[in-house]
Every structure is written in structure tokens, then in C-alpha cells.
Amino acid sequence: MNELSNESSSTVESSSPPSTPVPPTVNPLSPDELRRRRLEKFSGGTTAKSQSSTTTADVNDKQVSTQLSNELATCQIDSQQTSLTDDKNMDIGEISPTHLLPASGEQKLLQSQHSTGDKRSYDINSNSTSKEITPENQVDNDGNRNSTIKKRKSENQLNTEEEPVFRRILRQVFNINDQNQSFITDLIELSVKRRSKLILSDIFLRCLTSAQSNTIRSLIGHDSKYSDQYDIYLWYFLSIYTRCDYKSSSEEERDLIEHCRLLSVRYSLMYITNNGIFLDIWNKTLKLLDILLIDSCPESLHTSFLHEIVRISYNQEPKMKTCEILVRTILYRLRETCSQANIYINLLTLLLNLCECRNGNDRPVCTYLVRLNDWLPQVALLNGKSLQRMTLLSPVFYISCFAEDDIDLLVSQLEKLNDQEQDDDNNQDFSEYKEKQVRSTIQSQLYTARKLMHKIVLAFFSNISSRNAMLEYLQKFIHLNIKRTHLTVDESQITGDGFMLNLTFVLQQLALPIDVERVDLNYPYYADDRLSIPKDQSRLYSTKDEFKTYQENTEKPHDIRFPTECVYLALHISHLGLVSIAKKPQRRNNIIRELNSAIKNLEQTQGTWRQAPTAARHEAQLERLKSELKVKKTK
């Protein structure tokens, strides 16, 4: 090593110019000289730095560095000239084609390029050098290479062992695996020869006709939501429908999934209407409704599943019969559960989804319901109470917070609060808290239910074929409840307060977005309007004859617009419902005050009439007044 350093230093000294100051001359350098200059400037060796301090070398440093970098970039250095076969002429950091590269020489060459500002890539002829790989780069490259190989192996394995589409649908949609496929083994074997859609239909039919419930129970599996109170066949068909929501990139698989979705609806209806006996169909429809009312029921069963039922029922004969039974079961449950606000709201949501189902511009459910005989039967047109009880759509407006209509709604909320623990020292505070809690809860529930009522009525109004029928329905309620504004009212002849308040809210919500400029102000004076104002009613500014003359001279338009009728119906029902309900507590308070005064007078004069012959009559009157007072306070 010392010999090499001495030899290189003596070579540098012999080649250096004389010390006399002579202007430097620019001469082309040979490859050997370029290589030696490179080693002297960039090798970093102590010997080369100490012996290269002459003036000529300093002047040519920039020229050598530029020329060297250009020739390295264009690979113009001959590998045969730069390589030395004699080991004695090898300098420190020199690259030999027949020996392995020291790591320090490669790093120093890279440092030289960075120090001269050369941003070009380092490229050396393969005959002279080979690129050295550091241990860190080698580990990274090996890791990337191994991960790529593993990924390719996994992809090849998936391609070679890909699950068939039919098998995947059986596993994910039907929940059929190797353990529970014994009852359809013959159908699976035919999957190669027959179309997949036909086999899927046969599987549904095999499940429907299976006499052993254990087979269907095994297909349901360990579903935590299922219990014995639900119908096992309907549960399985609806679970198939919900499992058809997953997406696939294969067009064939998407087609089969959509076919399974349609088959689940068709076979559900087939199971409900299989026997043709009305009572059996009714009970199975109620069981279907029980499944749809579960809190964790998927949203697809409330929307798309019901829309499919409407579409299939619309194209079947007898037309819309299956859908009619479903609507009637919903209305039947609405009557039963009007005191259970949460269930009542869920039932209204189901009915709304049925009413909003479209077939082009038509809403089949709305069109079909207004044509039924019990939509507005003649027997219900006697008074307001019979109209409330006998019309088809009346259960939609049943929910009420008034005790005379249904006290169970208040009782249920009070029972929930009474179950909470209370502090004996703060009974009064807790009672006030209970009152506020019950009030806020019932208000929110009533508001939600009334918004759904408004949407249901709006669906009937949005459908052209059912608009006039709904207007007539509301007009009958106004006409048969005129007596609500009288001083003395027979409660058995008029519609309940809660029912009228719900109708008032619905009509006010319908009239709210209507522009007043579109309303005909002369509508109440037309002879055949829907307001049903008595013609013999007294008027303030005219006599009967003067009003008749004015009415005949008023020009009636050819067609009365719906906004006009809606606004005036809302105004009139607000007068009958809201105003009369607001006055009712005042009248009741007045009656209670009068009864208390009469009872007090009888008790104070008890000493005077106790010995009189009329004592028995006064005693009976006192008992009657007390019982009447108790009744008024409970209302």
C-alpha cells in the first residue's frame, strides 16, 4: 500500500510543470491523464491531496472535471484504456474488470458527481464495471420481489380455484352450504345442464313445499333476530331478499341476484295466497306485517319489497287483490295500536310507501282504494261519529291525546315514567318533571304521525284519478260536523276531537305552500261549492233574497282549481276543529265551577232542609251533582 502511494506521488511530481510563473496552456488530455487527475481530486486520499498543490493543476481543475463528467455521461472513455492489467499500476479506488469493486471506490465516485453538480445518472459500461448493491437496497429489493411473487401466486390461485357463480349465490343468498344442501342435491347436480334461473326457481319451490320445518330452520341458521312467533317460511324468503343487496362485478351474477330478489317476492305472495281461503290469507298477511314491524327490519323491505308487491299485484288477476289485503291488514293494525305511538308510526310508514308506489303517472294503490265500496259507504253518512268509524281510511287519523278518545296513550307514557326511580324528598319536582316529559314525548310522537298523515293524503291528491274522491271524503267530514260549533253538542253525533285535530293539521299543511293569488275569493258564493254552508243561514250584510240575487249574478268559472278548494276546506275545518276544541276546556271549566257552587250551597243549607219533607230529594240532588262533577273532572 505504501509502495502504491509512493509511486503515485512520484508520478504526480514528475508530471507537474516548473515552478516559474508561465501562463497556463489548454491542451487536450489523454485518457490516462484524465483518469489520474480524477483520482487525485476525488479519491479523498491524503497522499494525493498533499502532492497536488501546483499552480498548473489548480488552473486545470475545472476543465478536467467538466470534460470528465461529459465523457462519463456519453461513455466515451475506452474501457481498454482505462483498465490496467498490471497490479502495480493500480491506484487506490481504481476499478478493475477482473477484480471485485471495493465499496469505498463506488461511493467516492458517486460523491464526486454530486460535488461537481452533475445531476445525470451514473452509467458505466458493463465490460468495465458492475453496479454494486448495498445491503439495504438488497433487502428492499428482495422484499419487493418476494411480495410481488406472493401476490402473483395468490392471484393465480384465485384464478385457478375461483368459486362458481351459482355456488356463491347458494352460499351467500340462500345460506346453503355443504351441511344443509341434502334436500337439493339433485338440483345442484343439474346446474351444469340446465339454466341457472330455472334451478333457482326450483330451489324456491322445493323450500316452499318442504313439509319439514327443520330444513328451513337449518337454512335460517343462527339468526339472533328470529323467534318462534314469526312465520318460518316468510322469514326465510324475506331474509333472501335482504341478502340480495350485495354488489358484484360480474354481469351474470348481478342478473342472477336480481332474479333471486324477484323470486323471493313472488314466492312470498304465493305462500300467502296458496290456499285461497280468506282467513288463512289474512293470518299469513298479519304474520308478514309482524316481520316488517321489527325495529331492526332492513329499509329495503319497507320500500323496494313493498313496491315489488304492488307491481306484481297490479299485473295479476284479480288485479290488486293481494295488495288490498295487505292494506286492510295495515288499517286493521292501526285501529288496534292507536295507543302505541311507535308501532302506529311504523304502520303509517308502510302505508305511505304503498301509496307512493308509481306505475308511470298513476299510483295504483290510491286509484284502487278510492274505488272500493267502503271508501265512503252510504251507511257511514248518518253523522260524524259513524263516518269516523266506518270509512276505509279513518284509522289513519285515529291517534289522539285526548282522554275521551283514547286514554291509553297517556297511561302508557306515565307507566314508563313511573318505572323510574324517584327521590322521596323531591316528589313535587319529580311530578313536574314527569308532566313535562310526558308532554314533550306525546307532542313529538303526534307531530311525526301527523306528518305521515299529511304525506299519505298528499299522495292521494297528487294522483289525478283519486283527487276528487279525497276532496269528497274531506268535504263529508266538514258537512257532518257542522254541529261542533253549537253551544250544546251531542258527543255521540260528531267526530272526536283528536280525529278532527289531525284532519285540521293535514289540511293546513296542504294549504301552506299555496299562493294566495291563485285562490278564487268568490268561491264561498258559488251554488255548488264543497263548503256546505247552509243556504238559509243568517247573514249580516244582506237578506236572503239579496244574497240569492248576488249569487245568481256571480260568474262561476268553468273549472274550480284545486288550490282554491284546498284553502277554503282548510279554513272551514280549522273553524270546526281547532276553534271548537279550544273552546271546549273553557266550557268544561265553567260547568265544573257551577257544579261546585251548587254543591256548596246545598251543603251550607243542609241544616235547614234536613228536617223538611224534601230532605230525600235534596240528598239525591247532592249525590247527582257530585257524581256529575266527578265525571267532568275525568274528561
XYZ file of C-alpha atoms in Angstrom:
635
model
C 0.000 0.000 0.000
C 2.882 2.360 0.778
C 4.562 1.447 -2.467
C 1.459 2.320 -4.399
C 1.119 5.686 -2.685
C 4.820 6.495 -3.238
C 4.616 5.517 -6.860
C 1.530 7.688 -7.430
C 3.148 10.657 -5.678
C 6.355 10.367 -7.720
C 4.320 10.220 -10.877
C 2.421 13.372 -9.955
C 5.701 15.209 -9.149
C 7.374 14.263 -12.437
C 4.395 15.427 -14.443
C 3.977 18.777 -12.689
C 5.245 21.897 -14.595
C 8.274 24.027 -13.428
C 7.771 26.452 -10.608
C 8.460 29.524 -12.749
C 5.246 31.505 -13.436
C 4.283 30.652 -17.013
C 0.826 31.283 -18.421
C -1.140 28.036 -18.468
C -1.904 26.485 -21.819
C -5.003 24.476 -22.543
C -4.050 21.148 -24.089
C -6.241 18.073 -24.716
C -5.681 15.452 -22.036
C -5.130 11.783 -22.683
C -7.397 9.188 -21.075
C -4.624 8.117 -18.670
C -4.102 11.701 -17.572
C -7.871 12.204 -17.095
C -8.074 9.112 -15.004
C -5.102 10.117 -12.847
C -6.458 13.639 -12.369
C -9.777 12.179 -11.348
C -8.148 10.021 -8.722
C -6.120 12.934 -7.387
C -9.151 15.234 -6.958
C -11.985 12.889 -5.907
C -10.425 9.846 -4.280
C -10.134 11.678 -0.954
C -6.714 10.076 -0.241
C -4.290 12.074 1.929
C -1.286 11.393 -0.320
C -2.957 12.757 -3.467
C -4.160 15.900 -1.703
C -0.705 16.738 -0.243
C 1.201 16.346 -3.500
C -1.220 18.072 -5.962
C -0.670 21.690 -4.960
C 0.996 23.002 -8.084
C -0.303 26.028 -9.918
C -0.997 24.252 -13.227
C -3.158 21.578 -11.583
C -5.251 24.231 -9.853
C -5.866 26.046 -13.092
C -6.994 22.925 -14.963
C -9.237 21.514 -12.207
C -12.447 22.942 -13.628
C -11.555 21.889 -17.181
C -10.758 18.328 -16.063
C -13.956 17.997 -14.040
C -16.169 19.215 -16.881
C -14.501 17.076 -19.537
C -14.578 14.014 -17.290
C -18.252 14.342 -16.486
C -19.122 14.845 -20.168
C -17.180 11.757 -21.239
C -18.675 9.698 -18.421
C -22.174 10.769 -19.433
C -21.567 9.844 -23.090
C -19.490 6.727 -22.294
C -16.579 7.928 -24.465
C -13.848 6.554 -22.179
C -12.471 3.381 -23.653
C -12.662 0.559 -21.199
C -9.463 -0.962 -22.538
C -7.510 2.245 -21.983
C -8.846 2.882 -18.518
C -8.214 -0.621 -17.277
C -4.761 -1.683 -16.162
C -3.670 -5.264 -16.222
C -0.656 -4.632 -14.128
C -1.484 -4.611 -10.443
C 1.486 -2.368 -9.755
C -0.085 0.488 -11.731
C -3.443 0.259 -9.875
C -4.186 3.271 -7.744
C -6.358 3.434 -4.684
C -10.056 3.428 -5.643
C -9.375 2.162 -9.161
C -11.887 -0.172 -10.758
C -10.524 -3.362 -12.297
C -12.599 -5.502 -14.620
C -11.077 -8.726 -13.266
C -11.479 -7.928 -9.549
C -14.401 -7.126 -7.301
C -15.118 -3.482 -6.625
C -14.371 -2.091 -3.202
C -17.445 -0.391 -1.805
C -15.447 2.787 -0.998
C -14.420 3.412 -4.623
C -18.028 3.280 -5.839
C -19.201 5.629 -3.113
C -16.344 8.091 -3.799
C -17.198 8.212 -7.479
C -20.820 8.980 -6.646
C -19.673 11.679 -4.220
C -17.548 13.215 -6.976
C -20.542 13.541 -9.258
C -22.617 15.214 -6.563
C -19.785 17.589 -5.654
C -19.383 18.777 -9.274
C -23.091 19.367 -9.634
C -23.608 16.570 -12.189
C -27.262 15.536 -11.948
C -27.086 12.923 -14.701
C -27.397 9.257 -13.968
C -24.339 7.196 -13.261
C -23.788 4.707 -16.076
C -20.695 2.576 -16.670
C -20.011 0.077 -19.407
C -20.820 -3.432 -18.304
C -17.470 -4.692 -19.612
C -15.529 -2.462 -17.206
C -17.691 -2.243 -14.075
C -20.729 -3.792 -12.475
C -23.145 -1.795 -10.296
C -22.702 -2.573 -6.681
C -25.784 -3.237 -4.478
C -25.652 -2.109 -0.907
C -27.090 -4.398 1.777
C -30.008 -2.054 2.489
C -31.029 -1.806 -1.158
C -30.645 -5.538 -1.493
C -33.022 -6.147 1.425
C -35.604 -3.711 -0.018
C -35.380 -5.206 -3.481
C -35.639 -8.734 -2.127
C -38.688 -7.757 -0.067
C -40.435 -6.130 -3.007
C -39.607 -9.083 -5.209
C -40.958 -11.568 -2.654
C -44.167 -9.616 -2.139
C -44.704 -9.411 -5.901
C -44.162 -13.138 -6.253
C -46.581 -13.890 -3.409
C -49.201 -11.586 -4.925
C -48.903 -13.257 -8.301
C -49.145 -16.678 -6.703
C -52.296 -15.655 -4.800
C -53.857 -14.236 -7.963
C -53.054 -17.387 -9.873
C -54.513 -19.452 -7.073
C -57.718 -17.394 -7.097
C -57.978 -17.736 -10.836
C -57.488 -21.460 -10.706
C -59.713 -22.011 -7.649
C -62.427 -19.375 -8.269
C -65.821 -20.282 -6.831
C -68.559 -20.729 -9.450
C -71.211 -18.028 -9.560
C -74.072 -20.434 -8.879
C -72.308 -21.877 -5.832
C -71.540 -18.423 -4.492
C -75.194 -17.381 -4.799
C -76.303 -20.509 -2.970
C -73.878 -19.764 -0.164
C -74.392 -16.001 0.208
C -78.061 -15.582 -0.736
C -79.724 -18.892 0.156
C -77.376 -19.707 3.051
C -76.956 -23.212 1.602
C -73.643 -24.946 2.289
C -72.303 -28.469 2.286
C -74.008 -29.309 5.587
C -77.606 -28.362 4.665
C -77.782 -28.960 0.907
C -79.038 -32.544 1.091
C -82.608 -31.639 0.090
C -81.476 -30.009 -3.200
C -78.549 -32.241 -4.131
C -80.265 -33.395 -7.309
C -80.887 -29.798 -8.371
C -77.261 -28.839 -7.809
C -76.118 -31.731 -9.973
C -78.318 -30.433 -12.795
C -76.775 -26.960 -12.625
C -74.379 -27.850 -15.443
C -77.112 -28.957 -17.845
C -79.957 -26.538 -17.057
C -80.197 -22.773 -16.878
C -79.332 -21.282 -13.520
C -82.548 -19.260 -13.302
C -84.679 -22.385 -13.657
C -82.742 -24.136 -10.929
C -83.117 -21.135 -8.603
C -86.869 -21.228 -9.161
C -86.898 -24.955 -8.391
C -84.989 -24.309 -5.158
C -87.614 -21.769 -4.062
C -90.353 -24.244 -4.910
C -88.572 -27.008 -3.021
C -88.322 -24.731 0.040
C -91.988 -23.780 -0.257
C -93.205 -27.371 -0.495
C -90.867 -28.683 2.176
C -93.003 -30.337 4.854
C -90.185 -30.420 7.406
C -89.687 -27.138 9.188
C -86.280 -28.299 10.433
C -84.969 -27.988 6.882
C -85.975 -24.331 6.645
C -84.749 -23.747 10.184
C -81.321 -25.050 9.194
C -81.299 -22.621 6.275
C -82.110 -19.720 8.592
C -79.129 -20.693 10.720
C -78.225 -18.917 13.922
C -80.163 -15.708 13.287
C -80.462 -13.852 16.574
C -83.448 -11.804 15.345
C -85.599 -14.834 14.596
C -88.031 -16.231 17.137
C -90.835 -18.777 17.050
C -93.536 -16.114 16.894
C -92.627 -15.367 13.257
C -93.566 -17.496 10.285
C -90.522 -19.536 9.320
C -91.179 -19.559 5.561
C -91.840 -15.832 5.298
C -88.781 -15.126 7.427
C -86.559 -17.186 5.119
C -87.932 -15.610 1.918
C -87.546 -12.098 3.305
C -84.027 -12.846 4.513
C -83.170 -13.977 0.976
C -84.462 -10.636 -0.297
C -82.299 -8.691 2.148
C -79.190 -10.736 1.285
C -79.599 -9.829 -2.390
C -78.297 -6.322 -1.687
C -74.626 -7.121 -2.154
C -72.943 -5.880 -5.342
C -70.958 -7.904 -7.829
C -68.672 -7.016 -10.710
C -69.917 -9.942 -12.807
C -72.870 -9.231 -15.063
C -74.036 -12.827 -14.869
C -74.027 -12.759 -11.088
C -75.910 -9.443 -10.980
C -78.555 -10.902 -13.250
C -78.990 -13.963 -11.036
C -79.130 -11.814 -7.880
C -81.893 -9.688 -9.358
C -83.729 -12.855 -10.362
C -83.465 -14.157 -6.788
C -84.843 -10.879 -5.498
C -87.874 -11.157 -7.766
C -88.417 -14.823 -6.923
C -88.379 -14.105 -3.184
C -91.258 -11.635 -3.609
C -93.234 -13.934 -5.885
C -92.906 -16.985 -3.660
C -93.745 -14.927 -0.568
C -97.012 -13.927 -2.208
C -97.533 -17.492 -3.381
C -97.121 -18.750 0.165
C -99.617 -16.188 1.476
C -102.303 -16.839 -1.173
C -101.656 -20.555 -1.652
C -104.805 -21.982 -0.053
C -107.210 -19.374 -1.391
C -109.027 -19.255 1.968
C -109.547 -15.686 3.119
C -108.954 -16.351 6.817
C -105.712 -18.181 6.091
C -104.561 -15.394 3.759
C -105.461 -12.803 6.398
C -103.487 -14.554 9.136
C -100.411 -15.016 6.944
C -100.539 -11.379 5.884
C -100.605 -10.383 9.549
C -97.533 -12.542 10.114
C -95.818 -10.784 7.209
C -96.711 -7.488 8.837
C -95.202 -8.640 12.131
C -91.869 -9.224 10.394
C -91.997 -5.818 8.699
C -92.657 -4.106 12.058
C -89.453 -5.344 13.682
C -87.256 -2.445 14.767
C -84.211 -3.944 13.061
C -86.055 -4.656 9.814
C -83.962 -3.542 6.788
C -85.109 -0.476 4.922
C -85.284 -2.415 1.645
C -88.239 -4.441 2.964
C -90.138 -1.213 3.701
C -89.534 0.295 0.267
C -88.473 -1.872 -2.657
C -90.104 -5.063 -1.322
C -93.483 -3.349 -0.961
C -93.091 -1.737 -4.385
C -92.481 -5.162 -5.898
C -95.647 -6.457 -4.207
C -97.655 -3.604 -5.725
C -96.172 -4.175 -9.176
C -96.807 -7.932 -9.121
C -100.304 -7.492 -7.708
C -101.072 -4.885 -10.381
C -100.227 -7.352 -13.169
C -102.010 -10.336 -11.612
C -105.636 -11.380 -11.793
C -107.693 -10.497 -9.822
C -106.000 -7.159 -10.106
C -104.574 -5.576 -6.903
C -106.305 -8.177 -4.720
C -103.151 -9.169 -2.844
C -102.246 -5.536 -2.295
C -105.756 -4.825 -0.997
C -105.390 -7.495 1.685
C -102.059 -6.034 2.743
C -103.549 -2.528 3.004
C -106.514 -3.819 5.013
C -104.230 -5.604 7.468
C -102.288 -2.369 7.951
C -105.509 -0.455 8.609
C -106.670 -3.177 10.990
C -103.447 -2.896 12.976
C -103.777 0.891 13.002
C -107.099 0.547 14.803
C -105.573 -1.823 17.346
C -102.372 0.089 18.072
C -103.544 3.730 18.077
C -102.415 3.948 21.721
C -98.914 2.600 20.872
C -97.328 5.526 19.102
C -94.164 3.817 17.843
C -95.988 0.914 16.197
C -98.610 3.307 14.849
C -95.909 5.425 13.187
C -94.271 2.360 11.619
C -97.619 1.243 10.199
C -98.208 4.692 8.718
C -94.768 4.478 7.105
C -95.655 1.158 5.463
C -98.949 2.548 4.164
C -97.186 5.638 2.844
C -94.679 3.509 0.917
C -97.549 1.591 -0.653
C -99.400 4.773 -1.612
C -96.296 6.368 -3.132
C -95.573 3.416 -5.415
C -95.904 4.550 -9.036
C -96.788 2.883 -12.297
C -95.936 5.600 -14.764
C -98.002 8.653 -13.780
C -100.507 6.568 -11.840
C -100.408 5.476 -8.197
C -102.131 2.075 -8.323
C -102.859 1.793 -4.592
C -104.530 5.206 -4.373
C -106.543 4.574 -7.523
C -107.700 1.179 -6.309
C -108.650 2.222 -2.765
C -110.974 5.073 -3.803
C -112.950 2.624 -5.959
C -113.750 0.250 -3.104
C -117.249 0.171 -1.655
C -116.156 1.013 1.863
C -114.159 4.071 0.833
C -117.190 6.247 1.627
C -120.181 3.938 2.302
C -123.720 5.252 2.470
C -124.277 3.796 5.917
C -121.471 5.995 7.265
C -123.082 9.242 6.114
C -125.512 9.490 9.063
C -123.336 11.590 11.363
C -119.751 12.452 12.116
C -119.186 9.568 14.546
C -120.345 6.891 12.090
C -118.196 8.486 9.394
C -115.195 8.231 11.707
C -115.813 4.555 12.460
C -116.897 3.096 9.110
C -114.827 4.691 6.349
C -111.859 2.834 4.947
C -109.167 5.436 5.588
C -110.342 6.616 9.011
C -107.808 4.507 11.030
C -105.060 6.692 9.591
C -106.315 9.617 11.719
C -107.169 7.681 14.896
C -104.264 8.596 17.164
C -105.283 11.133 19.807
C -104.023 12.612 23.050
C -107.493 13.368 24.453
C -108.732 11.191 27.271
C -112.246 10.880 25.817
C -110.790 9.433 22.604
C -108.053 7.139 23.913
C -106.562 7.474 27.350
C -104.173 4.549 26.872
C -101.643 6.753 25.066
C -101.235 8.917 28.166
C -101.309 5.966 30.523
C -98.552 4.143 28.651
C -96.261 7.168 28.886
C -97.000 7.622 32.591
C -96.253 3.967 33.266
C -92.857 4.309 31.624
C -92.001 7.278 33.822
C -93.340 5.650 36.993
C -90.919 2.795 36.486
C -88.056 5.230 37.002
C -86.665 5.710 40.480
C -87.648 8.873 42.286
C -86.429 10.671 45.373
C -88.960 10.931 48.196
C -87.692 14.367 49.168
C -88.423 15.811 45.746
C -91.852 14.375 44.915
C -93.172 17.710 43.722
C -90.196 18.350 41.487
C -90.405 14.859 40.073
C -94.113 15.243 39.301
C -93.382 18.430 37.367
C -90.600 16.642 35.530
C -92.979 13.789 34.656
C -95.555 16.211 33.329
C -93.019 17.953 31.093
C -91.578 14.651 29.948
C -94.965 13.210 29.014
C -95.974 16.412 27.254
C -92.821 16.625 25.137
C -92.877 12.916 24.259
C -96.508 12.896 23.155
C -96.085 16.119 21.193
C -93.145 14.716 19.228
C -94.984 11.447 18.545
C -98.134 13.231 17.414
C -96.148 15.556 15.159
C -94.364 12.637 13.487
C -97.628 10.758 12.972
C -99.389 13.832 11.558
C -96.561 14.486 9.103
C -97.031 10.935 7.798
C -100.806 11.518 7.565
C -100.118 14.630 5.512
C -97.879 12.687 3.119
C -100.496 9.944 2.696
C -103.250 12.452 1.866
C -100.844 14.297 -0.422
C -100.229 11.033 -2.309
C -103.992 10.779 -2.961
C -104.123 14.405 -4.091
C -101.059 14.007 -6.314
C -102.791 11.174 -8.158
C -105.275 12.613 -10.662
C -107.671 9.645 -10.543
C -108.031 9.829 -6.729
C -108.008 13.604 -6.170
C -111.758 14.204 -6.391
C -112.515 11.211 -4.175
C -110.232 12.549 -1.429
C -111.803 16.012 -1.704
C -115.250 14.480 -1.314
C -114.035 12.439 1.650
C -112.828 15.554 3.482
C -115.920 17.526 2.487
C -118.156 14.901 4.129
C -116.300 15.289 7.413
C -116.874 19.044 7.282
C -120.545 18.693 6.366
C -121.373 16.164 9.111
C -119.548 18.103 11.850
C -121.253 21.479 11.477
C -122.847 20.913 14.887
C -119.455 21.179 16.582
C -119.868 24.974 16.657
C -123.170 24.799 18.551
C -123.445 25.685 22.211
C -124.759 22.263 23.202
C -123.267 19.353 21.337
C -124.116 15.664 21.421
C -120.733 13.961 21.526
C -122.166 10.760 20.042
C -123.143 12.570 16.817
C -119.860 14.282 15.945
C -116.325 13.220 15.184
C -113.847 13.061 18.064
C -111.588 15.954 18.921
C -108.362 14.084 18.189
C -109.611 12.964 14.783
C -110.675 16.490 13.806
C -107.400 17.941 15.051
C -105.458 15.508 12.851
C -107.570 16.448 9.800
C -107.040 20.135 10.600
C -103.261 19.676 10.698
C -103.268 17.775 7.392
C -105.346 20.361 5.521
C -103.343 23.260 6.924
C -100.132 21.606 5.771
C -101.650 21.124 2.318
C -102.725 24.769 2.105
C -99.451 26.168 3.450
C -97.438 26.223 0.168
C -100.357 27.529 -1.946
C -100.035 31.041 -3.349
C -102.945 33.254 -2.285
C -103.109 34.846 -5.729
C -104.225 31.521 -7.185
C -107.245 31.345 -4.844
C -110.678 32.421 -6.128
C -112.144 34.767 -3.493
C -115.746 34.252 -4.722
C -115.642 30.509 -4.110
C -117.921 30.552 -0.988
C -120.690 32.237 -3.017
C -120.960 29.581 -5.713
C -124.065 27.462 -5.554
C -122.375 24.044 -5.666
C -119.224 24.610 -3.634
C -117.786 21.987 -1.253
C -118.044 24.115 1.882
C -121.640 23.045 2.535
C -122.625 26.338 4.114
C -126.383 26.207 4.797
C -128.263 28.377 2.333
C -130.763 29.535 4.929
C -128.074 30.708 7.332
C -128.497 34.291 8.528
C -126.135 36.884 7.094
C -125.038 40.219 8.465
C -124.977 42.425 5.360
C -127.839 41.092 3.252
C -131.183 39.427 3.388
C -131.939 36.036 1.925
C -133.306 37.497 -1.294
C -130.405 39.911 -1.707
C -127.897 37.089 -1.283
C -129.763 34.947 -3.818
C -129.648 37.781 -6.344
C -125.929 38.331 -5.691
C -125.241 34.623 -6.067
C -127.016 34.455 -9.418
C -125.076 37.436 -10.745
C -121.720 35.992 -9.682
C -119.972 34.361 -12.626
C -118.663 30.923 -11.870
C -115.552 29.718 -13.704
C -115.717 26.613 -15.807
C -113.274 24.671 -13.616
C -112.504 25.406 -9.991
C -108.846 24.887 -9.232
C -107.618 22.574 -6.541
C -105.731 25.322 -4.607
C -108.989 27.219 -4.133
C -110.846 24.206 -2.767
C -107.931 23.172 -0.555
C -107.551 26.605 1.054
C -111.242 27.009 1.853
C -111.519 23.461 3.178
C -108.570 24.188 5.484
C -110.188 27.412 6.712
C -113.526 25.755 7.340
C -112.144 22.692 9.122
C -109.974 24.972 11.286
C -113.177 26.689 12.411
C -114.868 23.359 13.151
C -111.920 21.584 14.678
C -109.371 23.913 16.177
C -111.663 26.683 17.416
C -114.265 24.352 18.900
C -111.582 22.270 20.621
C -110.052 25.428 22.117
C -113.451 26.495 23.490
C -114.255 23.100 24.923
C -111.981 23.364 28.018
C -113.461 26.764 28.770
C -116.966 25.362 28.716
C -115.924 22.435 30.885
C -114.328 24.743 33.445
C -117.480 26.815 33.569
C -119.593 23.716 34.172
C -117.251 22.496 36.920
C -117.403 25.896 38.604
C -121.207 25.888 38.505
C -121.372 22.359 39.921
C -119.028 23.264 42.766
C -121.164 26.295 43.562
C -124.384 24.225 43.624
C -122.823 21.536 45.832
C -121.507 24.185 48.222
C -124.933 25.825 48.532
C -126.640 22.505 49.275
C -124.074 21.589 51.900
C -124.293 25.006 53.595
C -128.116 24.844 53.780
C -128.160 21.244 54.848
C -129.315 22.210 58.378
C -132.457 23.878 57.044
C -133.717 21.149 54.696
C -132.603 18.038 56.649
C -135.770 18.087 58.806
C -138.011 19.145 55.915
C -140.182 16.726 53.919
C -137.984 17.413 50.833
C -134.820 16.121 52.519
C -134.710 12.948 50.428
C -134.944 14.965 47.215
C -132.119 17.268 48.292
C -129.949 14.284 49.220
C -130.492 12.735 45.811
C -129.710 16.040 44.098
C -126.482 16.385 46.087
C -125.342 12.888 45.120
C -126.182 13.544 41.474
C -124.196 16.789 41.423
C -121.161 15.125 42.998
C -121.198 12.256 40.511
C -121.566 14.690 37.613
C -118.667 16.750 38.937
C -116.518 13.640 39.104
C -117.331 12.792 35.503
C -116.486 16.298 34.285
C -113.144 16.287 36.067
C -112.123 12.987 34.497
C -112.744 14.237 30.963
